[in-house]
Short mmCIF file of C-alpha atoms in Angstrom, two decimals:
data_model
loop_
_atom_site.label_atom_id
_atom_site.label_comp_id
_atom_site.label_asym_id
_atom_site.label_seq_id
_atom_site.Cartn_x
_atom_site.Cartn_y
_atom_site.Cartn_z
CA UNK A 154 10.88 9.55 -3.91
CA UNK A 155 9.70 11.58 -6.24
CA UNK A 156 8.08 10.65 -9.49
CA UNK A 157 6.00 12.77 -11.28
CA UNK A 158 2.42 11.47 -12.17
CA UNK A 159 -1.01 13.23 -12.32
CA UNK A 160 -3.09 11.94 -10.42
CA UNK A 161 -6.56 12.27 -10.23
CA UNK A 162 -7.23 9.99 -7.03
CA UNK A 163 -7.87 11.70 -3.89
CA UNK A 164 -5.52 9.47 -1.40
CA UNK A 165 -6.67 9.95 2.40
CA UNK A 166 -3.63 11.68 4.37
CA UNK A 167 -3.60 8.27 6.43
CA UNK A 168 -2.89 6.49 3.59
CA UNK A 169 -0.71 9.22 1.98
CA UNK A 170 2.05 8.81 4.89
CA UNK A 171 3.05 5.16 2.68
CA UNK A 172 3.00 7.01 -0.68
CA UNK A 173 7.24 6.37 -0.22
CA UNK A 174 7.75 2.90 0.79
CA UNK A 175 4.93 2.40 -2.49
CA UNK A 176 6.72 3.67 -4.54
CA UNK A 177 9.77 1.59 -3.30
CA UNK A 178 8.02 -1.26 -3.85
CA UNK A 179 6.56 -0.38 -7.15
CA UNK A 180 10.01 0.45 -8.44
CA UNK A 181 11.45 -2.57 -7.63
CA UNK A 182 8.77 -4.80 -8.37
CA UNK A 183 8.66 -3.01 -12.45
CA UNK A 184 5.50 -0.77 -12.70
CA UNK A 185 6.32 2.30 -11.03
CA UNK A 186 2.99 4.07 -12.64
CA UNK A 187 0.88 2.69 -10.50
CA UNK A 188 1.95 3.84 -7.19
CA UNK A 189 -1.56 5.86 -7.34
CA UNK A 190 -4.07 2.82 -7.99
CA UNK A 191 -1.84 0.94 -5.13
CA UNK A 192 -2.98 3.48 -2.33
CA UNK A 193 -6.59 3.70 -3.55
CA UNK A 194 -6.04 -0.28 -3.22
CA UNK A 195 -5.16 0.27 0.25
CA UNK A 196 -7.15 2.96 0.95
CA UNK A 197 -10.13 0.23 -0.16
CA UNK A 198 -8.67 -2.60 1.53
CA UNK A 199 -7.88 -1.04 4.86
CA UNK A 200 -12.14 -0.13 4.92
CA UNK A 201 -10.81 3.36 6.46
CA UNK A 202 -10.25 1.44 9.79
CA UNK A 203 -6.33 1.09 8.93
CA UNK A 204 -5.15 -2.15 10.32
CA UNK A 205 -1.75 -2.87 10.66
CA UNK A 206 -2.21 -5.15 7.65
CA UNK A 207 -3.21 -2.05 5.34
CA UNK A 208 -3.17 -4.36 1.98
CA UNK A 209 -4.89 -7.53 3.92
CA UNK A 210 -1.70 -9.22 2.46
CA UNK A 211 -2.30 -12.08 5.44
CA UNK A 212 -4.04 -14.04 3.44
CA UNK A 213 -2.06 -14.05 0.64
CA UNK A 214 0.44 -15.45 2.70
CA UNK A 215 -2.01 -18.18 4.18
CA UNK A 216 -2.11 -16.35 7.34
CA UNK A 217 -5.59 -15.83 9.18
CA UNK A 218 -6.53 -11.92 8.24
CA UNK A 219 -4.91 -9.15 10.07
CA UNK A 220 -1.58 -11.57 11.15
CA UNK A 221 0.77 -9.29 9.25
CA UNK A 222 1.64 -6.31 12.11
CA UNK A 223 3.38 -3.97 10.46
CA UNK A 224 2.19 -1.60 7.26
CA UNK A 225 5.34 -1.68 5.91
CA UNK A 226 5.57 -5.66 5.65
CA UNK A 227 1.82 -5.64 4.33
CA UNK A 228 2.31 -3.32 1.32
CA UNK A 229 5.79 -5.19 0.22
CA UNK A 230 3.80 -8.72 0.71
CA UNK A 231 0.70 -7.11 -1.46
CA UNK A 232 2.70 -5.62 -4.59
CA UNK A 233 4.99 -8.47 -4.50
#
Protein backbone atom coordinates (compact mmCIF):
# COMPACT_ATOMS: atom_id res chain seq x y z
CA UNK A 1 0.00 0.00 0.00
CA UNK A 2 2.62 1.90 0.67
CA UNK A 3 3.26 3.94 3.75
CA UNK A 4 6.41 5.00 4.73
CA UNK A 5 7.59 4.04 8.35
CA UNK A 6 11.02 3.00 9.76
CA UNK A 7 10.95 0.22 11.11
CA UNK A 8 13.22 -1.38 13.22
CA UNK A 9 11.36 -4.89 13.60
CA UNK A 10 12.68 -7.67 11.68
CA UNK A 11 9.19 -9.25 10.26
CA UNK A 12 9.76 -13.04 9.11
CA UNK A 13 9.09 -13.21 5.15
CA UNK A 14 6.07 -15.59 6.20
CA UNK A 15 4.62 -13.05 7.98
CA UNK A 16 5.74 -10.24 5.61
CA UNK A 17 3.40 -11.72 2.66
CA UNK A 18 0.20 -9.93 5.05
CA UNK A 19 2.15 -6.66 5.48
CA UNK A 20 -0.90 -5.36 2.73
CA UNK A 21 -4.11 -6.62 3.94
CA UNK A 22 -2.43 -4.99 7.61
CA UNK A 23 -2.19 -2.19 6.54
CA UNK A 24 -5.80 -2.34 5.09
CA UNK A 25 -6.99 -3.06 8.18
CA UNK A 26 -4.99 -0.61 10.13
CA UNK A 27 -6.17 2.15 7.84
CA UNK A 28 -9.54 1.55 8.24
CA UNK A 29 -9.65 0.70 11.69
CA UNK A 30 -7.62 4.58 12.52
CA UNK A 31 -3.94 3.82 13.51
CA UNK A 32 -2.19 3.18 10.45
CA UNK A 33 1.39 3.48 12.43
CA UNK A 34 1.24 0.45 13.74
CA UNK A 35 1.09 -1.84 10.89
CA UNK A 36 4.78 -2.88 12.21
CA UNK A 37 3.91 -3.87 15.98
CA UNK A 38 0.72 -5.76 14.27
CA UNK A 39 3.05 -8.33 12.37
CA UNK A 40 5.50 -8.75 15.27
CA UNK A 41 1.95 -9.46 17.04
CA UNK A 42 1.41 -12.08 14.59
CA UNK A 43 4.63 -13.11 14.11
CA UNK A 44 4.34 -13.84 18.23
CA UNK A 45 1.00 -15.19 18.11
CA UNK A 46 1.34 -17.56 15.21
CA UNK A 47 4.56 -19.28 17.59
CA UNK A 48 6.37 -19.50 13.99
CA UNK A 49 4.06 -22.54 13.25
CA UNK A 50 1.60 -20.16 11.12
CA UNK A 51 -1.86 -21.43 11.57
CA UNK A 52 -4.48 -20.40 9.49
CA UNK A 53 -5.63 -18.29 12.44
CA UNK A 54 -2.26 -16.15 12.36
CA UNK A 55 -3.69 -13.53 15.14
CA UNK A 56 -5.47 -16.52 17.30
CA UNK A 57 -8.49 -14.13 16.72
CA UNK A 58 -10.82 -17.51 17.48
CA UNK A 59 -11.12 -16.80 20.68
CA UNK A 60 -11.91 -13.46 20.54
CA UNK A 61 -14.76 -14.46 18.74
CA UNK A 62 -15.71 -17.27 21.34
CA UNK A 63 -14.61 -19.82 18.97
CA UNK A 64 -12.40 -22.85 20.26
CA UNK A 65 -8.59 -21.78 19.08
CA UNK A 66 -7.58 -22.26 15.56
CA UNK A 67 -11.60 -22.19 14.18
CA UNK A 68 -10.90 -19.13 12.08
CA UNK A 69 -9.40 -20.81 8.51
CA UNK A 70 -8.33 -18.21 6.69
CA UNK A 71 -5.32 -15.49 7.54
CA UNK A 72 -7.05 -12.95 6.00
CA UNK A 73 -10.33 -13.27 8.25
CA UNK A 74 -7.94 -13.71 11.41
CA UNK A 75 -5.98 -10.43 11.05
CA UNK A 76 -9.36 -8.28 10.21
CA UNK A 77 -11.09 -10.14 13.40
CA UNK A 78 -7.69 -9.27 15.57
CA UNK A 79 -7.26 -5.40 14.69
CA UNK A 80 -10.90 -4.97 14.72
Amino acid sequence: MGLQYISLISISPEVERYRDKVEVECIRNGFPETVDLILSIIMQESGWRFSKDVMQSSESKVFPPNSIKDPYQSIEAGIK
